[in-house]
Amino acid sequence: GDERTLTYAQLHREVCRFANALKSLGVKPGDRVTLYMPMVPELAIAMLSCARIGAVHSVVFGGFSAEALRGRINDSESKVLVTADGGWRRGSVVPLKRFADEAMEGTPTIEKVVVYRRIGVDAPKMKPGRDLWWHELVADQTDQCEATPMDSEAMLYLLYTSGTTGKPKGIIHTTGGYMVGCYATTKWIFDIKEE
């Protein structure tokens, strides 16, 4: 039942703040960032922030288990995990941070975990030196962040198959290819014309 409205200008400012936050954690172009979040605007903000600085994002469905998350983190060799204290699914709370902590037992490439406060009750266990609250991390960040120029064939994001037929496979989507695909699909499906 929650509702939030963001203008494009507000979205741009939030993306720049989180992009700067990622850079403050040492995330550079080509680094992998795994996103394990509920359906909140911060999920899109994190995706766009990664694209803005040339980091590769991998979205893992918030309904997946700790084991599924661990496998995708290890395969992508992610440096940062972005998650939430929890999320709602079908009226129940999904303890995303608890599942993320379970997944961290065996993910040697993760250096930092950014936690968005969504549920706000029963504060999750935060590991000092590794876990950071989203709101604290972005608090002092500027809302200006120049986009990092990337090659058209540079990796934009990894999308993993469901894994129902064996080990999940990471499908690479490139920066230029994804944009061209979105443009062509919109034009053809909606029959967009100049007029």
PDB file of C-alpha atoms in Angstrom:
ATOM      1  CA  GLY A   1       0.000   0.000   0.000  1.00  0.00           C
ATOM      2  CA  ASP A   2       2.990   2.344   0.171  1.00  0.00           C
ATOM      3  CA  GLU A   3       3.263   4.909  -2.579  1.00  0.00           C
ATOM      4  CA  ARG A   4       6.099   7.245  -3.584  1.00  0.00           C
ATOM      5  CA  THR A   5       6.352   9.616  -6.503  1.00  0.00           C
ATOM      6  CA  LEU A   6       9.688  10.694  -7.949  1.00  0.00           C
ATOM      7  CA  THR A   7      10.144  13.195 -10.736  1.00  0.00           C
ATOM      8  CA  TYR A   8      12.899  12.531 -13.250  1.00  0.00           C
ATOM      9  CA  ALA A   9      14.938  15.307 -11.591  1.00  0.00           C
ATOM     10  CA  GLN A  10      14.501  13.735  -8.136  1.00  0.00           C
ATOM     11  CA  LEU A  11      15.424  10.319  -9.524  1.00  0.00           C
ATOM     12  CA  HIS A  12      18.537  11.789 -11.158  1.00  0.00           C
ATOM     13  CA  ARG A  13      19.646  13.352  -7.869  1.00  0.00           C
ATOM     14  CA  GLU A  14      19.127  10.078  -5.958  1.00  0.00           C
ATOM     15  CA  VAL A  15      21.027   8.135  -8.629  1.00  0.00           C
ATOM     16  CA  CYS A  16      23.946  10.571  -8.427  1.00  0.00           C
ATOM     17  CA  ARG A  17      24.024  10.353  -4.620  1.00  0.00           C
ATOM     18  CA  PHE A  18      24.109   6.568  -4.624  1.00  0.00           C
ATOM     19  CA  ALA A  19      26.619   6.487  -7.497  1.00  0.00           C
ATOM     20  CA  ASN A  20      28.910   8.694  -5.412  1.00  0.00           C
ATOM     21  CA  ALA A  21      28.299   6.424  -2.409  1.00  0.00           C
ATOM     22  CA  LEU A  22      29.381   3.400  -4.462  1.00  0.00           C
ATOM     23  CA  LYS A  23      32.486   5.262  -5.607  1.00  0.00           C
ATOM     24  CA  SER A  24      33.271   6.083  -1.960  1.00  0.00           C
ATOM     25  CA  LEU A  25      33.307   2.310  -1.345  1.00  0.00           C
ATOM     26  CA  GLY A  26      35.917   1.895  -4.076  1.00  0.00           C
ATOM     27  CA  VAL A  27      33.567   0.649  -6.823  1.00  0.00           C
ATOM     28  CA  LYS A  28      35.134   1.293 -10.236  1.00  0.00           C
ATOM     29  CA  PRO A  29      34.086   0.638 -13.850  1.00  0.00           C
ATOM     30  CA  GLY A  30      33.850  -3.097 -14.449  1.00  0.00           C
ATOM     31  CA  ASP A  31      33.376  -3.992 -10.766  1.00  0.00           C
ATOM     32  CA  ARG A  32      30.358  -6.185 -10.003  1.00  0.00           C
ATOM     33  CA  VAL A  33      27.541  -5.151  -7.650  1.00  0.00           C
ATOM     34  CA  THR A  34      24.789  -7.604  -6.684  1.00  0.00           C
ATOM     35  CA  LEU A  35      21.332  -6.195  -5.883  1.00  0.00           C
ATOM     36  CA  TYR A  36      19.092  -8.316  -3.622  1.00  0.00           C
ATOM     37  CA  MET A  37      16.213  -6.008  -2.774  1.00  0.00           C
ATOM     38  CA  PRO A  38      12.452  -5.715  -2.469  1.00  0.00           C
ATOM     39  CA  MET A  39      10.397  -3.771  -5.020  1.00  0.00           C
ATOM     40  CA  VAL A  40      11.320  -0.252  -3.913  1.00  0.00           C
ATOM     41  CA  PRO A  41      12.530   2.749  -5.949  1.00  0.00           C
ATOM     42  CA  GLU A  42      16.001   2.209  -4.465  1.00  0.00           C
ATOM     43  CA  LEU A  43      16.329  -0.937  -6.567  1.00  0.00           C
ATOM     44  CA  ALA A  44      16.048   1.119  -9.773  1.00  0.00           C
ATOM     45  CA  ILE A  45      18.237   3.833  -8.210  1.00  0.00           C
ATOM     46  CA  ALA A  46      20.956   1.261  -7.490  1.00  0.00           C
ATOM     47  CA  MET A  47      20.754  -0.163 -11.027  1.00  0.00           C
ATOM     48  CA  LEU A  48      21.022   3.278 -12.619  1.00  0.00           C
ATOM     49  CA  SER A  49      23.815   4.261 -10.207  1.00  0.00           C
ATOM     50  CA  CYS A  50      25.883   1.280 -11.296  1.00  0.00           C
ATOM     51  CA  ALA A  51      25.327   2.148 -14.955  1.00  0.00           C
ATOM     52  CA  ARG A  52      26.299   5.765 -14.275  1.00  0.00           C
ATOM     53  CA  ILE A  53      29.745   4.804 -12.956  1.00  0.00           C
ATOM     54  CA  GLY A  54      30.357   1.841 -15.273  1.00  0.00           C
ATOM     55  CA  ALA A  55      29.897  -0.844 -12.620  1.00  0.00           C
ATOM     56  CA  VAL A  56      28.156  -4.062 -13.642  1.00  0.00           C
ATOM     57  CA  HIS A  57      24.969  -4.850 -11.716  1.00  0.00           C
ATOM     58  CA  SER A  58      23.312  -8.202 -11.184  1.00  0.00           C
ATOM     59  CA  VAL A  59      19.763  -8.258  -9.830  1.00  0.00           C
ATOM     60  CA  VAL A  60      18.894 -11.331  -7.760  1.00  0.00           C
ATOM     61  CA  PHE A  61      15.170 -11.861  -7.129  1.00  0.00           C
ATOM     62  CA  GLY A  62      14.302 -11.045  -3.512  1.00  0.00           C
ATOM     63  CA  GLY A  63      12.418 -14.332  -3.182  1.00  0.00           C
ATOM     64  CA  PHE A  64      15.538 -16.440  -3.798  1.00  0.00           C
ATOM     65  CA  SER A  65      17.274 -18.338  -1.013  1.00  0.00           C
ATOM     66  CA  ALA A  66      20.635 -17.574   0.571  1.00  0.00           C
ATOM     67  CA  GLU A  67      22.139 -20.439  -1.420  1.00  0.00           C
ATOM     68  CA  ALA A  68      20.869 -19.025  -4.735  1.00  0.00           C
ATOM     69  CA  LEU A  69      22.192 -15.590  -3.786  1.00  0.00           C
ATOM     70  CA  ARG A  70      25.591 -17.033  -2.799  1.00  0.00           C
ATOM     71  CA  GLY A  71      25.928 -18.856  -6.116  1.00  0.00           C
ATOM     72  CA  ARG A  72      25.203 -15.744  -8.168  1.00  0.00           C
ATOM     73  CA  ILE A  73      27.537 -13.566  -6.075  1.00  0.00           C
ATOM     74  CA  ASN A  74      30.376 -16.058  -6.445  1.00  0.00           C
ATOM     75  CA  ASP A  75      29.831 -16.547 -10.163  1.00  0.00           C
ATOM     76  CA  SER A  76      29.816 -12.793 -10.831  1.00  0.00           C
ATOM     77  CA  GLU A  77      32.623 -12.123  -8.313  1.00  0.00           C
ATOM     78  CA  SER A  78      30.687  -9.207  -6.866  1.00  0.00           C
ATOM     79  CA  LYS A  79      32.518  -6.663  -4.738  1.00  0.00           C
ATOM     80  CA  VAL A  80      29.426  -5.091  -3.137  1.00  0.00           C
ATOM     81  CA  LEU A  81      26.008  -6.437  -2.162  1.00  0.00           C
ATOM     82  CA  VAL A  82      23.062  -4.047  -1.880  1.00  0.00           C
ATOM     83  CA  THR A  83      20.121  -5.403   0.084  1.00  0.00           C
ATOM     84  CA  ALA A  84      17.434  -4.320   2.577  1.00  0.00           C
ATOM     85  CA  ASP A  85      16.536  -5.165   6.148  1.00  0.00           C
ATOM     86  CA  GLY A  86      13.532  -6.943   4.643  1.00  0.00           C
ATOM     87  CA  GLY A  87      10.614  -6.649   2.282  1.00  0.00           C
ATOM     88  CA  TRP A  88       6.982  -7.641   2.057  1.00  0.00           C
ATOM     89  CA  ARG A  89       5.773 -10.501  -0.100  1.00  0.00           C
ATOM     90  CA  ARG A  90       2.151 -11.657  -0.042  1.00  0.00           C
ATOM     91  CA  GLY A  91       1.615  -9.921   3.292  1.00  0.00           C
ATOM     92  CA  SER A  92       4.602 -11.512   5.026  1.00  0.00           C
ATOM     93  CA  VAL A  93       8.018 -10.086   5.827  1.00  0.00           C
ATOM     94  CA  VAL A  94      10.926 -11.582   3.876  1.00  0.00           C
ATOM     95  CA  PRO A  95      14.096 -11.166   6.014  1.00  0.00           C
ATOM     96  CA  LEU A  96      16.447 -10.234   3.171  1.00  0.00           C
ATOM     97  CA  LYS A  97      19.329  -9.158   5.417  1.00  0.00           C
ATOM     98  CA  ARG A  98      19.222 -12.440   7.324  1.00  0.00           C
ATOM     99  CA  PHE A  99      19.310 -14.392   4.050  1.00  0.00           C
ATOM    100  CA  ALA A 100      22.125 -12.122   2.819  1.00  0.00           C
ATOM    101  CA  ASP A 101      24.124 -12.832   5.988  1.00  0.00           C
ATOM    102  CA  GLU A 102      23.705 -16.571   5.381  1.00  0.00           C
ATOM    103  CA  ALA A 103      24.888 -16.084   1.794  1.00  0.00           C
ATOM    104  CA  MET A 104      27.957 -14.145   2.998  1.00  0.00           C
ATOM    105  CA  GLU A 105      29.270 -17.353   4.589  1.00  0.00           C
ATOM    106  CA  GLY A 106      31.211 -18.362   1.509  1.00  0.00           C
ATOM    107  CA  THR A 107      31.394 -15.237  -0.666  1.00  0.00           C
ATOM    108  CA  PRO A 108      35.047 -14.156  -0.507  1.00  0.00           C
ATOM    109  CA  THR A 109      34.774 -11.332  -3.063  1.00  0.00           C
ATOM    110  CA  ILE A 110      32.209  -9.251  -1.120  1.00  0.00           C
ATOM    111  CA  GLU A 111      33.860  -6.304   0.611  1.00  0.00           C
ATOM    112  CA  LYS A 112      30.817  -4.220   1.605  1.00  0.00           C
ATOM    113  CA  VAL A 113      27.089  -4.752   2.156  1.00  0.00           C
ATOM    114  CA  VAL A 114      24.778  -1.736   1.818  1.00  0.00           C
ATOM    115  CA  VAL A 115      21.466  -2.163   3.660  1.00  0.00           C
ATOM    116  CA  TYR A 116      18.374  -0.122   2.796  1.00  0.00           C
ATOM    117  CA  ARG A 117      15.946   0.344   5.711  1.00  0.00           C
ATOM    118  CA  ARG A 118      12.592  -0.844   4.347  1.00  0.00           C
ATOM    119  CA  ILE A 119      10.883  -2.649   7.221  1.00  0.00           C
ATOM    120  CA  GLY A 120      12.307  -0.593  10.083  1.00  0.00           C
ATOM    121  CA  VAL A 121      11.498  -3.071  12.856  1.00  0.00           C
ATOM    122  CA  ASP A 122      13.807  -5.569  14.529  1.00  0.00           C
ATOM    123  CA  ALA A 123      17.030  -3.979  13.322  1.00  0.00           C
ATOM    124  CA  PRO A 124      19.142  -6.579  11.551  1.00  0.00           C
ATOM    125  CA  LYS A 125      22.546  -7.623  12.775  1.00  0.00           C
ATOM    126  CA  MET A 126      25.154  -5.369  11.150  1.00  0.00           C
ATOM    127  CA  LYS A 127      28.722  -6.623  10.785  1.00  0.00           C
ATOM    128  CA  PRO A 128      31.135  -3.788  11.677  1.00  0.00           C
ATOM    129  CA  GLY A 129      33.457  -2.835   8.831  1.00  0.00           C
ATOM    130  CA  ARG A 130      31.368  -4.631   6.227  1.00  0.00           C
ATOM    131  CA  ASP A 131      27.727  -3.551   6.613  1.00  0.00           C
ATOM    132  CA  LEU A 132      26.577   0.030   6.040  1.00  0.00           C
ATOM    133  CA  TRP A 133      23.137   1.635   6.176  1.00  0.00           C
ATOM    134  CA  TRP A 134      22.038   3.138   2.834  1.00  0.00           C
ATOM    135  CA  HIS A 135      20.666   6.319   4.446  1.00  0.00           C
ATOM    136  CA  GLU A 136      23.913   6.969   6.330  1.00  0.00           C
ATOM    137  CA  LEU A 137      26.061   6.255   3.285  1.00  0.00           C
ATOM    138  CA  VAL A 138      24.218   8.699   0.999  1.00  0.00           C
ATOM    139  CA  ALA A 139      23.656  11.408   3.630  1.00  0.00           C
ATOM    140  CA  ASP A 140      26.803  13.402   2.817  1.00  0.00           C
ATOM    141  CA  GLN A 141      27.017  12.582  -0.906  1.00  0.00           C
ATOM    142  CA  THR A 142      26.616  15.286  -3.525  1.00  0.00           C
ATOM    143  CA  ASP A 143      23.780  15.013  -6.042  1.00  0.00           C
ATOM    144  CA  GLN A 144      26.174  15.626  -8.943  1.00  0.00           C
ATOM    145  CA  CYS A 145      27.965  12.706 -10.605  1.00  0.00           C
ATOM    146  CA  GLU A 146      29.223  12.785 -14.178  1.00  0.00           C
ATOM    147  CA  ALA A 147      28.380   9.650 -16.144  1.00  0.00           C
ATOM    148  CA  THR A 148      31.408   7.484 -16.904  1.00  0.00           C
ATOM    149  CA  PRO A 149      31.871   7.084 -20.677  1.00  0.00           C
ATOM    150  CA  MET A 150      31.696   3.398 -21.598  1.00  0.00           C
ATOM    151  CA  ASP A 151      32.330   1.437 -24.780  1.00  0.00           C
ATOM    152  CA  SER A 152      29.179   0.192 -26.514  1.00  0.00           C
ATOM    153  CA  GLU A 153      30.302  -3.412 -25.902  1.00  0.00           C
ATOM    154  CA  ALA A 154      31.122  -2.844 -22.219  1.00  0.00           C
ATOM    155  CA  MET A 155      29.148  -5.052 -19.849  1.00  0.00           C
ATOM    156  CA  LEU A 156      26.129  -3.215 -18.402  1.00  0.00           C
ATOM    157  CA  TYR A 157      24.568  -5.999 -16.329  1.00  0.00           C
ATOM    158  CA  LEU A 158      24.438  -9.734 -15.726  1.00  0.00           C
ATOM    159  CA  LEU A 159      21.065 -11.468 -15.645  1.00  0.00           C
ATOM    160  CA  TYR A 160      21.092 -15.036 -14.381  1.00  0.00           C
ATOM    161  CA  THR A 161      18.857 -17.804 -15.671  1.00  0.00           C
ATOM    162  CA  SER A 162      16.540 -19.378 -13.101  1.00  0.00           C
ATOM    163  CA  GLY A 163      18.754 -22.430 -12.686  1.00  0.00           C
ATOM    164  CA  THR A 164      15.857 -24.857 -13.140  1.00  0.00           C
ATOM    165  CA  THR A 165      17.903 -26.902 -15.632  1.00  0.00           C
ATOM    166  CA  GLY A 166      21.183 -26.899 -13.702  1.00  0.00           C
ATOM    167  CA  LYS A 167      23.603 -24.208 -12.597  1.00  0.00           C
ATOM    168  CA  PRO A 168      22.298 -20.676 -13.350  1.00  0.00           C
ATOM    169  CA  LYS A 169      24.104 -18.999 -16.235  1.00  0.00           C
ATOM    170  CA  GLY A 170      24.875 -15.298 -16.260  1.00  0.00           C
ATOM    171  CA  ILE A 171      23.694 -13.668 -19.486  1.00  0.00           C
ATOM    172  CA  ILE A 172      25.753 -10.576 -20.329  1.00  0.00           C
ATOM    173  CA  HIS A 173      23.932  -7.467 -21.562  1.00  0.00           C
ATOM    174  CA  THR A 174      26.127  -4.783 -23.085  1.00  0.00           C
ATOM    175  CA  THR A 175      25.719  -1.043 -22.708  1.00  0.00           C
ATOM    176  CA  GLY A 176      25.018  -0.175 -26.357  1.00  0.00           C
ATOM    177  CA  GLY A 177      23.215  -3.407 -27.171  1.00  0.00           C
ATOM    178  CA  TYR A 178      20.750  -2.951 -24.321  1.00  0.00           C
ATOM    179  CA  MET A 179      19.962   0.653 -25.326  1.00  0.00           C
ATOM    180  CA  VAL A 180      19.492  -0.268 -28.978  1.00  0.00           C
ATOM    181  CA  GLY A 181      17.288  -3.187 -27.938  1.00  0.00           C
ATOM    182  CA  CYS A 182      15.078  -0.964 -25.769  1.00  0.00           C
ATOM    183  CA  TYR A 183      14.774   1.601 -28.567  1.00  0.00           C
ATOM    184  CA  ALA A 184      13.929  -0.973 -31.245  1.00  0.00           C
ATOM    185  CA  THR A 185      11.428  -2.831 -29.044  1.00  0.00           C
ATOM    186  CA  THR A 186       9.629   0.393 -28.094  1.00  0.00           C
ATOM    187  CA  LYS A 187       9.499   1.552 -31.701  1.00  0.00           C
ATOM    188  CA  TRP A 188       8.239  -1.753 -33.083  1.00  0.00           C
ATOM    189  CA  ILE A 189       5.873  -2.847 -30.310  1.00  0.00           C
ATOM    190  CA  PHE A 190       4.213   0.561 -29.889  1.00  0.00           C
ATOM    191  CA  ASP A 191       4.548   1.526 -33.575  1.00  0.00           C
ATOM    192  CA  ILE A 192       6.182   4.846 -32.616  1.00  0.00           C
ATOM    193  CA  LYS A 193       6.383   7.363 -35.487  1.00  0.00           C
ATOM    194  CA  GLU A 194       7.907  10.830 -35.704  1.00  0.00           C
ATOM    195  CA  GLU A 195       4.463  12.416 -35.664  1.00  0.00           C
TER     196      GLU A 195
END
